[in-house]
Amino acid sequence: MRGGLIWATADDLAKNRGRVLSLYRQILRSLNSPALPFSLAVRLQKKAEVRAMFMLGSEEQSLHNIQDLIDAAEYSLSVLRKGEIP
């Protein structure tokens, strides 16, 4: 991401695509962890929430907001890997 620009360009979005898809898949996989005390219904609900958050985030155009969303996803993933609920 280039400094000084506020809005994401097509190049910026393309650079983040792989990272975002990886985070998305890792979070969905982490929700299946036996360390989390979820029933099947709760797991499906949490996965639906993750999908909704990523769908809304995909419409974001601000570089700063995109980076904040990626940081939040990385933090949530680290918490899930510890067996805690973010």
XYZ file of N, CA and C in Angstrom:
258
model
N 0.830 -1.169 0.000
C 0.000 0.000 0.000
C 0.882 1.243 0.000
N 0.584 2.126 -0.853
C 1.374 3.349 -0.981
C 0.994 4.363 0.085
N 2.009 5.078 0.574
C 1.741 6.120 1.562
C 1.146 7.347 0.886
N 0.303 8.047 1.581
C -0.265 9.270 1.056
C -1.601 9.097 0.363
N -1.877 7.919 -0.155
C -3.172 7.698 -0.815
C -4.190 7.224 0.210
N -5.378 7.687 0.079
C -6.421 7.319 1.026
C -7.233 6.139 0.507
N -7.510 6.119 -0.795
C -8.386 5.095 -1.350
C -7.578 4.000 -2.008
N -8.067 2.794 -1.894
C -7.385 1.630 -2.448
C -7.517 1.612 -3.971
N -6.421 1.281 -4.620
C -6.447 1.098 -6.067
C -6.617 -0.388 -6.353
N -6.797 -0.724 -7.601
C -6.931 -2.137 -7.981
C -5.669 -2.921 -7.609
N -4.502 -2.288 -7.726
C -3.250 -2.952 -7.356
C -3.202 -3.257 -5.861
N -3.646 -2.306 -5.045
C -3.665 -2.512 -3.601
C -4.589 -3.666 -3.230
N -5.754 -3.697 -3.855
C -6.707 -4.767 -3.564
C -6.166 -6.118 -4.005
N -5.484 -6.158 -5.129
C -4.913 -7.409 -5.619
C -3.804 -7.911 -4.699
N -3.027 -6.996 -4.133
C -1.947 -7.388 -3.225
C -2.494 -8.008 -1.940
N -3.627 -7.551 -1.484
C -4.210 -8.053 -0.236
C -5.061 -9.296 -0.426
N -5.393 -9.624 -1.643
C -6.328 -10.725 -1.910
C -5.879 -12.052 -1.297
N -4.652 -12.450 -1.552
C -4.154 -13.724 -1.030
C -4.112 -13.750 0.482
N -3.698 -12.650 1.064
C -3.614 -12.553 2.528
C -4.995 -12.660 3.156
N -5.963 -11.977 2.579
C -7.325 -11.988 3.113
C -7.953 -13.365 2.958
N -7.776 -13.995 1.807
C -8.323 -15.343 1.616
C -7.704 -16.333 2.595
N -6.412 -16.203 2.822
C -5.733 -17.082 3.773
C -6.286 -16.887 5.185
N -6.451 -15.640 5.596
C -7.020 -15.357 6.922
C -8.431 -15.921 7.041
N -9.218 -15.748 6.003
C -10.594 -16.249 5.989
C -10.625 -17.762 6.196
N -9.820 -18.466 5.436
C -9.793 -19.927 5.548
C -9.271 -20.381 6.900
N -8.241 -19.723 7.402
C -7.666 -20.105 8.691
C -8.655 -19.874 9.831
N -9.395 -18.781 9.770
C -10.385 -18.510 10.817
C -11.496 -19.556 10.773
N -11.974 -19.882 9.579
C -13.025 -20.908 9.475
C -12.527 -22.252 9.990
N -11.284 -22.616 9.675
C -10.721 -23.875 10.180
C -10.556 -23.841 11.691
N -10.150 -22.704 12.224
C -9.936 -22.588 13.664
C -11.237 -22.736 14.444
N -12.335 -22.372 13.841
C -13.626 -22.525 14.519
C -14.008 -23.990 14.702
N -13.363 -24.902 13.971
C -13.620 -26.336 14.120
C -12.777 -26.966 15.216
N -11.937 -26.192 15.876
C -11.030 -26.710 16.891
C -11.802 -27.346 18.051
N -11.369 -28.530 18.486
C -12.031 -29.150 19.643
C -11.759 -28.400 20.946
N -10.784 -27.492 20.940
C -10.482 -26.699 22.138
C -11.576 -25.674 22.424
N -12.367 -25.340 21.421
C -13.456 -24.373 21.610
C -14.724 -25.110 22.044
N -15.371 -24.628 23.087
C -16.558 -25.326 23.616
C -17.837 -24.976 22.858
N -17.874 -25.302 21.573
C -19.021 -24.961 20.739
C -19.785 -26.214 20.351
N -21.101 -26.083 20.317
C -21.918 -27.137 19.724
C -21.906 -26.929 18.209
N -22.467 -27.868 17.482
C -22.509 -27.751 16.023
C -23.259 -26.496 15.591
N -24.375 -26.216 16.240
C -25.169 -25.040 15.869
C -24.390 -23.744 16.095
N -23.669 -23.676 17.194
C -22.894 -22.474 17.489
C -21.749 -22.326 16.495
N -21.102 -23.440 16.134
C -20.023 -23.391 15.136
C -20.534 -22.853 13.796
N -21.686 -23.340 13.376
C -22.271 -22.866 12.120
C -22.647 -21.396 12.201
N -23.141 -20.960 13.360
C -23.484 -19.550 13.542
C -22.228 -18.682 13.477
N -21.156 -19.111 14.148
C -19.903 -18.340 14.146
C -19.324 -18.268 12.733
N -19.396 -19.367 11.991
C -18.901 -19.362 10.610
C -19.724 -18.405 9.746
N -21.027 -18.364 9.962
C -21.875 -17.431 9.212
C -21.515 -15.984 9.556
N -21.195 -15.728 10.830
C -20.776 -14.386 11.232
C -19.466 -13.990 10.547
N -18.529 -14.942 10.485
C -17.243 -14.674 9.824
C -17.469 -14.362 8.349
N -18.297 -15.158 7.693
C -18.593 -14.916 6.272
C -19.200 -13.524 6.071
N -20.117 -13.147 6.945
C -20.756 -11.835 6.827
C -19.743 -10.712 7.028
N -18.846 -10.866 7.996
C -17.836 -9.834 8.233
C -16.905 -9.679 7.041
N -16.491 -10.800 6.459
C -15.599 -10.725 5.310
C -16.323 -10.186 4.078
N -17.611 -10.480 3.938
C -18.377 -9.931 2.813
C -18.489 -8.414 2.938
N -18.769 -7.924 4.134
C -18.857 -6.476 4.336
C -17.486 -5.826 4.166
N -16.450 -6.488 4.651
C -15.091 -5.960 4.517
C -14.625 -5.909 3.079
N -15.160 -6.779 2.238
C -14.738 -6.807 0.836
C -15.178 -5.552 0.075
N -16.130 -4.831 0.619
C -16.613 -3.609 -0.018
C -15.845 -2.369 0.426
N -14.932 -2.539 1.374
C -14.185 -1.405 1.915
C -13.195 -0.869 0.886
N -13.077 0.459 0.811
C -12.196 1.096 -0.164
C -11.070 1.917 0.462
N -11.141 2.173 1.764
C -10.131 2.974 2.439
C -8.939 2.102 2.825
N -7.730 2.538 2.472
C -6.529 1.775 2.799
C -6.388 1.558 4.305
N -6.676 2.586 5.069
C -6.531 2.490 6.523
C -7.542 1.512 7.114
N -8.751 1.553 6.631
C -9.772 0.632 7.123
C -9.469 -0.800 6.721
N -8.955 -0.992 5.525
C -8.589 -2.335 5.074
C -7.506 -2.901 5.977
N -6.490 -2.092 6.280
C -5.413 -2.557 7.150
C -5.930 -2.852 8.557
N -6.844 -2.037 9.056
C -7.432 -2.284 10.374
C -8.219 -3.594 10.389
N -8.950 -3.872 9.322
C -9.708 -5.121 9.241
C -8.779 -6.329 9.194
N -7.677 -6.219 8.463
C -6.706 -7.312 8.396
C -6.072 -7.533 9.765
N -5.727 -6.445 10.444
C -5.150 -6.561 11.786
C -6.127 -7.222 12.757
N -7.398 -6.851 12.677
C -8.414 -7.445 13.544
C -8.580 -8.935 13.261
N -8.535 -9.308 11.982
C -8.652 -10.724 11.622
C -7.453 -11.513 12.132
N -6.247 -10.943 12.029
C -5.058 -11.625 12.535
C -5.114 -11.788 14.049
N -5.597 -10.763 14.745
C -5.737 -10.860 16.194
C -6.766 -11.932 16.563
N -7.909 -11.940 15.892
C -8.939 -12.944 16.165
C -8.410 -14.349 15.922
N -7.625 -14.512 14.869
C -7.047 -15.822 14.577
C -6.089 -16.250 15.685
N -5.280 -15.334 16.185
C -4.345 -15.686 17.251
C -5.087 -16.088 18.530
N -6.201 -15.421 18.818
C -6.997 -15.755 19.991
C -7.660 -17.121 19.807
N -8.181 -17.379 18.623
C -8.807 -18.676 18.345
C -7.799 -19.811 18.470
N -6.588 -19.598 18.031
C -5.555 -20.640 18.115
C -5.186 -20.968 19.557
N -5.410 -20.022 20.459
C -5.155 -20.265 21.881
C -6.311 -21.030 22.531
N -7.395 -21.234 21.772
C -8.564 -21.928 22.307
C -9.525 -21.013 23.024
N -9.403 -19.717 22.770
C -10.290 -18.736 23.390
C -11.234 -18.176 22.338
N -12.280 -17.520 22.824
C -13.270 -16.942 21.922
C -13.020 -15.439 21.813
N -12.781 -14.922 20.599
C -12.508 -13.482 20.455
C -13.753 -12.634 20.644
